Amino acid sequence: MIPSAFAYHRPETLEDVFELLSRHGDRAKLLAGGHSLLPAMKLRLAQPEVLIDLGRVRELAGVAVEPDGTLRLGALTTHHQVLTDPAIRQRAPLLSEVAGVIGDMQVRYRGTLGGSIAHADPAADYPAALLALEAEIEVAGPGGARRTVPAGEFFFGPFITALQADEVITAVRIPPAAGAEQGWRWGYRYLKMARRASDFALVGVAAAVARDAAGVAAAVRVALNGVTGAAYRATAVEERLTGRVPSAERLAEAAAHAVDGVEVDGDALTSAEYRAHLARVYTRRALEEAWQRAGDGANLAAAG
Ligand code: FAD
């Protein structure tokens, strides 16, 4: 449980981060909250010779609302901030709800949004919500290179993302909710099945549903974590509900398609059959509650 020896750097600018990355190459690892990397180092699953601590890079910190209403969360935003920050709770309540079920208080105080996304554990909680919110990931590379990757093109497989070895996640961008001019009201729900509180998800479902003035589901987005190697949008469910009045029967019928076309993982924790069953049941429940919330506007309980 003791990591192998490493050198430690704490740069204050992104330029210095890239200089260190180019000097040390794949012997170096970026460090954010350390709640995935340090356990891996203690188990010697990761043995970086150099750690580059991002904690003092100001460009990676902060939460801002841009003029068009886009919410920008710096990569260093902790799970606790995602749970409690008033701007995030108001503009991305789904993300706050997700943060509230990540690990325990210690994990939430240290772990970061950027670190979780970069790590891309298939059972991590944020990816489904980022897919359902149609978020974008801001990435910086050497020489001032910048790009923005839609969440739907970011998560490829277990611990595999669109991020290159010499790139750094700088922020996550959440666009404003669509349909405000048509009077759409959005309801959100994240539901997670885990063996005990503070554990990783066996299955996690993020649902976002827009209710129009006529009581129709004008837009439906459903995404799942923990089911297969990477989070995915359950388009077969979405298509069955979009433009319809989602009665209890229709929601149940649509949710039965939550794992269509997906190779469901079986592992030491649960069989593929049971995980698929959980995915369908949690999809139905998340949709029912999101739809109800779209009606009464109560998207979040008080911050924990
Ligand atoms: P670190 O551990 O510092 O880094 C993780 C990886 O990301 C490293 O490879 C690092 O190089 C890279 N990285 C970090 N920041 C960047 C960046 N800005 N750009 C590019 N690469 C970067 N997670 C859940 O989702 N749900 C849970 O229920 C849950 N439970 C947990 C319980 C425990 C006991 C623990 C220890 C962890 C748990 N986690 C859970 C994981 C937790 O959310 C981690 O905080 C998160 O996965 C990693 O974030 P971090 O800031 O700690 O990253």
Short mmCIF file of C-alpha atoms and ligand atoms in Angstrom, two decimals:
data_model
loop_
_atom_site.label_atom_id
_atom_site.label_comp_id
_atom_site.label_asym_id
_atom_site.label_seq_id
_atom_site.Cartn_x
_atom_site.Cartn_y
_atom_site.Cartn_z
CA MET A 1 0.00 0.00 0.00
CA ILE A 2 2.99 2.33 -0.43
CA PRO A 3 3.49 3.91 -3.85
CA SER A 4 6.82 3.72 -5.62
CA ALA A 5 9.00 6.85 -5.45
CA PHE A 6 8.09 9.82 -7.61
CA ALA A 7 9.14 13.43 -8.19
CA TYR A 8 6.50 16.06 -7.47
CA HIS A 9 5.84 19.33 -9.33
CA ARG A 10 3.23 21.98 -8.60
CA PRO A 11 3.10 24.35 -11.60
CA GLU A 12 0.96 27.48 -11.59
CA THR A 13 0.27 27.89 -15.31
CA LEU A 14 -0.88 25.62 -18.12
CA GLU A 15 2.29 26.52 -20.07
CA ASP A 16 4.37 25.07 -17.24
CA VAL A 17 2.16 21.95 -17.16
CA PHE A 18 2.81 21.37 -20.86
CA GLU A 19 6.53 22.04 -20.45
CA LEU A 20 6.67 19.38 -17.72
CA LEU A 21 4.59 16.94 -19.80
CA SER A 22 6.90 17.36 -22.81
CA ARG A 23 10.00 16.96 -20.62
CA HIS A 24 8.82 13.79 -18.83
CA GLY A 25 6.52 12.20 -21.43
CA ASP A 26 4.75 9.02 -20.34
CA ARG A 27 6.77 8.87 -17.11
CA ALA A 28 4.56 11.72 -15.83
CA LYS A 29 0.96 11.77 -14.59
CA LEU A 30 -1.33 14.70 -13.90
CA LEU A 31 -2.71 14.85 -10.36
CA ALA A 32 -6.04 16.53 -9.49
CA GLY A 33 -7.94 15.33 -6.39
CA GLY A 34 -5.93 12.10 -6.27
CA HIS A 35 -8.95 9.95 -5.43
CA SER A 36 -8.47 7.64 -8.39
CA LEU A 37 -4.76 8.06 -9.08
CA LEU A 38 -3.41 7.69 -5.53
CA PRO A 39 -5.27 4.42 -4.79
CA ALA A 40 -3.95 3.07 -8.11
CA MET A 41 -0.42 4.16 -7.14
CA LYS A 42 -0.71 2.55 -3.72
CA LEU A 43 -1.69 -0.71 -5.39
CA ARG A 44 1.16 -0.15 -7.87
CA LEU A 45 -1.32 -0.36 -10.74
CA ALA A 46 0.14 3.03 -11.71
CA GLN A 47 3.80 3.87 -11.09
CA PRO A 48 4.43 7.35 -12.47
CA GLU A 49 7.94 8.69 -11.87
CA VAL A 50 6.68 12.27 -11.94
CA LEU A 51 3.46 13.77 -10.57
CA ILE A 52 2.29 17.12 -11.94
CA ASP A 53 -0.16 18.58 -9.44
CA LEU A 54 -2.78 20.74 -11.21
CA GLY A 55 -4.14 22.19 -7.96
CA ARG A 56 -2.56 25.64 -8.37
CA VAL A 57 -3.36 26.17 -12.05
CA ARG A 58 -5.90 28.97 -11.78
CA GLU A 59 -7.14 28.57 -15.34
CA LEU A 60 -8.61 25.20 -14.35
CA ALA A 61 -10.61 26.55 -11.41
CA GLY A 62 -13.87 28.44 -11.10
CA VAL A 63 -17.52 28.31 -12.12
CA ALA A 64 -18.90 30.91 -14.53
CA VAL A 65 -22.09 31.63 -16.47
CA GLU A 66 -21.31 32.90 -19.97
CA PRO A 67 -23.42 35.57 -21.74
CA ASP A 68 -25.39 32.95 -23.72
CA GLY A 69 -26.25 31.11 -20.50
CA THR A 70 -23.67 28.33 -20.89
CA LEU A 71 -22.41 27.11 -17.53
CA ARG A 72 -18.62 26.61 -17.48
CA LEU A 73 -17.16 24.47 -14.71
CA GLY A 74 -13.38 24.48 -14.39
CA ALA A 75 -11.82 21.01 -14.38
CA LEU A 76 -10.77 21.43 -10.75
CA THR A 77 -14.35 21.94 -9.55
CA THR A 78 -14.77 19.42 -6.75
CA HIS A 79 -17.73 17.10 -6.37
CA HIS A 80 -18.64 19.09 -3.22
CA GLN A 81 -18.74 22.31 -5.24
CA VAL A 82 -20.87 20.66 -7.92
CA LEU A 83 -23.26 19.62 -5.15
CA THR A 84 -23.44 22.98 -3.37
CA ASP A 85 -22.62 25.82 -5.79
CA PRO A 86 -25.83 27.88 -6.31
CA ALA A 87 -25.19 28.55 -10.02
CA ILE A 88 -24.64 24.85 -10.71
CA ARG A 89 -27.68 23.82 -8.68
CA GLN A 90 -29.85 26.30 -10.54
CA ARG A 91 -28.57 25.68 -14.07
CA ALA A 92 -27.51 22.03 -13.93
CA PRO A 93 -29.46 20.43 -11.08
CA LEU A 94 -28.89 17.00 -12.62
CA LEU A 95 -25.14 17.39 -12.16
CA SER A 96 -25.58 18.48 -8.54
CA GLU A 97 -27.79 15.48 -7.90
CA VAL A 98 -25.09 13.22 -9.34
CA ALA A 99 -22.35 14.80 -7.21
CA GLY A 100 -24.41 14.11 -4.09
CA VAL A 101 -24.19 10.34 -4.61
CA ILE A 102 -20.47 10.17 -5.41
CA GLY A 103 -18.47 8.41 -2.71
CA ASP A 104 -18.43 9.90 0.77
CA MET A 105 -17.68 13.37 2.06
CA GLN A 106 -13.90 12.90 1.86
CA VAL A 107 -14.12 11.85 -1.78
CA ARG A 108 -16.47 14.73 -2.58
CA TYR A 109 -14.18 17.33 -0.97
CA ARG A 110 -11.07 16.24 -2.88
CA GLY A 111 -12.25 14.55 -6.09
CA THR A 112 -12.74 16.75 -9.15
CA LEU A 113 -15.05 16.81 -12.15
CA GLY A 114 -12.10 16.92 -14.57
CA GLY A 115 -10.32 14.05 -12.81
CA SER A 116 -13.40 11.86 -12.88
CA ILE A 117 -13.99 12.46 -16.58
CA ALA A 118 -10.34 11.93 -17.51
CA HIS A 119 -10.23 8.71 -15.51
CA ALA A 120 -13.43 7.44 -17.22
CA ASP A 121 -14.23 4.58 -14.88
CA PRO A 122 -17.19 2.80 -16.55
CA ALA A 123 -19.02 2.89 -13.21
CA ALA A 124 -18.35 6.59 -12.50
CA ASP A 125 -21.45 8.74 -12.06
CA TYR A 126 -20.85 11.92 -14.10
CA PRO A 127 -20.66 10.58 -17.67
CA ALA A 128 -24.35 9.66 -18.04
CA ALA A 129 -25.40 13.09 -16.77
CA LEU A 130 -22.98 14.83 -19.14
CA LEU A 131 -24.48 12.86 -22.05
CA ALA A 132 -28.03 13.71 -20.97
CA LEU A 133 -27.13 17.40 -20.65
CA GLU A 134 -25.35 17.37 -24.03
CA ALA A 135 -22.30 18.86 -22.33
CA GLU A 136 -18.97 19.62 -23.96
CA ILE A 137 -15.48 18.97 -22.66
CA GLU A 138 -12.89 21.73 -23.14
CA VAL A 139 -9.39 20.45 -23.76
CA ALA A 140 -6.03 22.22 -24.01
CA GLY A 141 -2.92 20.88 -25.71
CA PRO A 142 0.69 21.96 -26.13
CA GLY A 143 1.48 25.19 -27.99
CA GLY A 144 -1.82 26.83 -27.03
CA ALA A 145 -3.98 24.27 -28.90
CA ARG A 146 -7.62 24.22 -27.78
CA ARG A 147 -10.55 22.04 -28.76
CA THR A 148 -14.02 21.23 -27.52
CA VAL A 149 -15.31 17.67 -27.57
CA PRO A 150 -19.04 16.85 -27.24
CA ALA A 151 -19.60 14.48 -24.31
CA GLY A 152 -21.12 12.03 -26.81
CA GLU A 153 -17.71 11.76 -28.53
CA PHE A 154 -15.57 11.69 -25.39
CA PHE A 155 -16.14 8.36 -23.61
CA PHE A 156 -14.96 5.38 -25.65
CA GLY A 157 -14.50 2.48 -23.25
CA PRO A 158 -13.23 1.52 -19.81
CA PHE A 159 -10.69 4.22 -18.90
CA ILE A 160 -10.50 5.27 -22.57
CA THR A 161 -11.46 8.76 -23.71
CA ALA A 162 -10.85 11.13 -26.61
CA LEU A 163 -8.13 12.82 -24.52
CA GLN A 164 -4.56 12.55 -25.88
CA ALA A 165 -1.65 11.84 -23.51
CA ASP A 166 -0.36 15.42 -23.81
CA GLU A 167 -3.74 17.11 -23.31
CA VAL A 168 -5.41 18.56 -20.22
CA ILE A 169 -9.15 18.94 -19.56
CA THR A 170 -9.69 22.60 -18.75
CA ALA A 171 -13.46 22.74 -18.23
CA VAL A 172 -16.89 21.24 -18.79
CA ARG A 173 -19.52 23.34 -20.55
CA ILE A 174 -23.25 22.82 -19.99
CA PRO A 175 -25.46 24.56 -22.58
CA PRO A 176 -28.63 26.31 -21.41
CA ALA A 177 -31.74 24.11 -21.40
CA ALA A 178 -33.39 24.05 -24.82
CA GLY A 179 -36.93 25.21 -25.56
CA ALA A 180 -37.23 28.11 -23.11
CA GLU A 181 -38.92 30.22 -25.81
CA GLN A 182 -41.55 27.47 -26.37
CA GLY A 183 -42.20 27.22 -22.64
CA TRP A 184 -40.61 23.79 -22.12
CA ARG A 185 -40.13 22.78 -18.50
CA TRP A 186 -37.31 20.33 -17.83
CA GLY A 187 -37.30 17.63 -15.21
CA TYR A 188 -34.15 15.70 -14.29
CA ARG A 189 -33.35 12.61 -12.28
CA TYR A 190 -30.22 10.58 -11.60
CA LEU A 191 -30.78 7.18 -10.01
CA LYS A 192 -28.01 4.84 -9.03
CA MET A 193 -28.03 1.26 -7.82
CA ALA A 194 -24.98 0.44 -5.69
CA ARG A 195 -24.32 -2.26 -3.13
CA ARG A 196 -24.14 0.37 -0.38
CA ALA A 197 -24.14 4.16 -0.06
CA SER A 198 -20.88 5.78 -1.27
CA ASP A 199 -20.06 2.90 -3.60
CA PHE A 200 -19.62 2.95 -7.37
CA ALA A 201 -22.74 2.28 -9.47
CA LEU A 202 -23.78 -1.18 -10.59
CA VAL A 203 -26.09 0.82 -12.82
CA GLY A 204 -26.70 4.58 -12.99
CA VAL A 205 -29.37 6.28 -15.09
CA ALA A 206 -29.61 10.00 -15.92
CA ALA A 207 -32.92 11.20 -17.36
CA ALA A 208 -33.77 14.66 -18.69
CA VAL A 209 -37.29 15.26 -19.98
CA ALA A 210 -38.87 18.46 -21.35
CA ARG A 211 -42.62 18.90 -20.87
CA ASP A 212 -44.30 21.33 -23.25
CA ALA A 213 -47.39 23.42 -22.58
CA ALA A 214 -49.65 20.66 -23.96
CA GLY A 215 -48.21 18.05 -21.57
CA VAL A 216 -46.20 16.28 -24.26
CA ALA A 217 -42.61 15.06 -23.79
CA ALA A 218 -41.03 17.46 -26.27
CA ALA A 219 -37.47 16.19 -25.65
CA VAL A 220 -36.23 13.07 -23.88
CA ARG A 221 -32.64 12.21 -23.05
CA VAL A 222 -31.63 9.08 -21.19
CA ALA A 223 -28.07 7.89 -20.55
CA LEU A 224 -26.63 5.05 -18.50
CA ASN A 225 -23.36 4.33 -16.65
CA GLY A 226 -22.03 1.10 -15.28
CA VAL A 227 -23.81 -1.13 -17.80
CA THR A 228 -21.01 -1.53 -20.33
CA GLY A 229 -17.50 -0.17 -20.96
CA ALA A 230 -18.60 3.43 -21.46
CA ALA A 231 -21.67 5.53 -20.70
CA TYR A 232 -24.19 5.66 -23.56
CA ARG A 233 -27.43 7.35 -24.65
CA ALA A 234 -30.38 4.95 -24.71
CA THR A 235 -31.74 6.22 -28.03
CA ALA A 236 -34.25 3.37 -28.38
CA VAL A 237 -35.90 4.62 -25.18
CA GLU A 238 -35.75 8.27 -26.21
CA GLU A 239 -37.34 7.64 -29.61
CA ARG A 240 -40.30 5.81 -28.08
CA LEU A 241 -41.20 8.77 -25.86
CA THR A 242 -40.29 11.91 -27.77
CA GLY A 243 -43.39 13.77 -28.97
CA ARG A 244 -45.73 11.59 -26.91
CA VAL A 245 -47.66 11.91 -23.68
CA PRO A 246 -45.65 9.60 -21.40
CA SER A 247 -48.29 7.54 -19.62
CA ALA A 248 -47.08 5.02 -17.03
CA GLU A 249 -47.57 2.20 -19.57
CA ARG A 250 -45.65 4.05 -22.29
CA LEU A 251 -42.77 4.83 -19.92
CA ALA A 252 -42.55 1.20 -18.88
CA GLU A 253 -42.67 0.00 -22.47
CA ALA A 254 -39.92 2.45 -23.53
CA ALA A 255 -37.69 1.65 -20.54
CA ALA A 256 -37.71 -2.03 -21.55
CA HIS A 257 -35.38 -0.95 -24.40
CA ALA A 258 -32.69 0.54 -22.10
CA VAL A 259 -29.99 -1.95 -23.14
CA ASP A 260 -30.95 -2.44 -26.80
CA GLY A 261 -27.78 -2.99 -28.86
CA VAL A 262 -25.56 -2.90 -25.77
CA GLU A 263 -23.18 -5.66 -24.66
CA VAL A 264 -24.04 -5.68 -20.95
CA ASP A 265 -21.13 -6.46 -18.61
CA GLY A 266 -21.27 -9.33 -16.15
CA ASP A 267 -18.63 -9.39 -13.44
CA ALA A 268 -17.90 -10.52 -9.89
CA LEU A 269 -20.48 -8.03 -8.57
CA THR A 270 -23.44 -9.06 -10.69
CA SER A 271 -24.41 -11.08 -13.74
CA ALA A 272 -25.09 -9.44 -17.11
CA GLU A 273 -28.74 -10.57 -16.88
CA TYR A 274 -29.31 -8.92 -13.51
CA ARG A 275 -27.49 -5.75 -14.59
CA ALA A 276 -29.71 -5.54 -17.69
CA HIS A 277 -32.76 -5.98 -15.47
CA LEU A 278 -31.54 -3.20 -13.16
CA ALA A 279 -30.92 -0.94 -16.15
CA ARG A 280 -34.50 -1.33 -17.34
CA VAL A 281 -36.04 -0.86 -13.89
CA TYR A 282 -33.89 2.18 -13.02
CA THR A 283 -34.54 3.71 -16.43
CA ARG A 284 -38.29 3.49 -15.87
CA ARG A 285 -38.03 4.97 -12.38
CA ALA A 286 -35.68 7.78 -13.46
CA LEU A 287 -38.01 8.70 -16.34
CA GLU A 288 -41.12 8.64 -14.14
CA GLU A 289 -39.49 10.92 -11.60
CA ALA A 290 -37.96 13.25 -14.21
CA TRP A 291 -41.39 13.61 -15.84
CA GLN A 292 -43.00 14.35 -12.50
CA ARG A 293 -40.33 16.94 -11.73
CA ALA A 294 -40.90 18.57 -15.12
CA GLY A 295 -44.47 19.09 -13.92
CA ASP A 296 -43.85 20.38 -10.42
CA GLY A 297 -40.46 22.05 -11.04
CA ALA A 298 -38.89 20.43 -7.94
CA ASN A 299 -35.60 19.29 -9.39
CA LEU A 300 -33.46 19.13 -6.29
CA ALA A 301 -33.68 18.62 -2.57
CA ALA A 302 -31.63 20.90 -0.29
CA ALA A 303 -27.82 20.59 -0.66
CA GLY A 304 -26.32 17.86 1.50
P1 FAD B 1 -7.15 12.05 -9.86
O1 FAD B 1 -7.22 10.79 -9.07
O2 FAD B 1 -6.19 13.07 -9.39
O3 FAD B 1 -6.81 11.70 -11.38
C1 FAD B 1 -7.49 10.68 -12.05
C2 FAD B 1 -6.96 10.57 -13.48
O4 FAD B 1 -7.33 11.70 -14.25
C3 FAD B 1 -5.41 10.52 -13.55
O5 FAD B 1 -5.06 9.69 -14.61
C4 FAD B 1 -5.02 11.96 -13.86
O6 FAD B 1 -3.78 12.03 -14.52
C5 FAD B 1 -6.17 12.40 -14.74
N1 FAD B 1 -6.53 13.83 -14.65
C6 FAD B 1 -6.94 14.48 -13.55
N2 FAD B 1 -7.30 15.75 -13.86
C7 FAD B 1 -7.08 15.88 -15.20
C8 FAD B 1 -7.29 16.95 -16.13
N3 FAD B 1 -7.78 18.16 -15.75
N4 FAD B 1 -6.97 16.75 -17.42
C9 FAD B 1 -6.50 15.54 -17.84
N5 FAD B 1 -6.29 14.48 -17.01
C10 FAD B 1 -6.60 14.67 -15.70
N6 FAD B 1 -16.56 8.15 -8.37
C11 FAD B 1 -17.83 8.10 -8.79
O7 FAD B 1 -18.13 8.55 -9.87
N7 FAD B 1 -18.81 7.54 -7.99
C12 FAD B 1 -18.55 7.02 -6.76
O8 FAD B 1 -19.47 6.55 -6.09
C13 FAD B 1 -17.21 7.05 -6.32
N8 FAD B 1 -16.87 6.54 -5.12
C14 FAD B 1 -15.58 6.58 -4.69
C15 FAD B 1 -15.25 6.05 -3.45
C16 FAD B 1 -13.94 6.08 -3.02
C17 FAD B 1 -13.62 5.49 -1.66
C18 FAD B 1 -12.92 6.68 -3.82
C19 FAD B 1 -11.51 6.73 -3.36
C20 FAD B 1 -13.24 7.20 -5.06
C21 FAD B 1 -14.56 7.17 -5.50
N9 FAD B 1 -14.92 7.69 -6.74
C22 FAD B 1 -16.22 7.64 -7.17
C23 FAD B 1 -13.89 8.28 -7.63
C24 FAD B 1 -13.79 9.78 -7.39
O9 FAD B 1 -14.92 10.41 -7.93
C25 FAD B 1 -12.52 10.40 -7.99
O10 FAD B 1 -12.40 11.61 -7.37
C26 FAD B 1 -12.51 10.67 -9.46
O11 FAD B 1 -12.71 9.49 -10.17
C27 FAD B 1 -11.15 11.19 -9.92
O12 FAD B 1 -11.03 12.57 -9.69
P2 FAD B 1 -9.72 13.14 -9.02
O13 FAD B 1 -9.81 14.62 -9.08
O14 FAD B 1 -9.55 12.53 -7.69
O15 FAD B 1 -8.58 12.68 -10.07
#
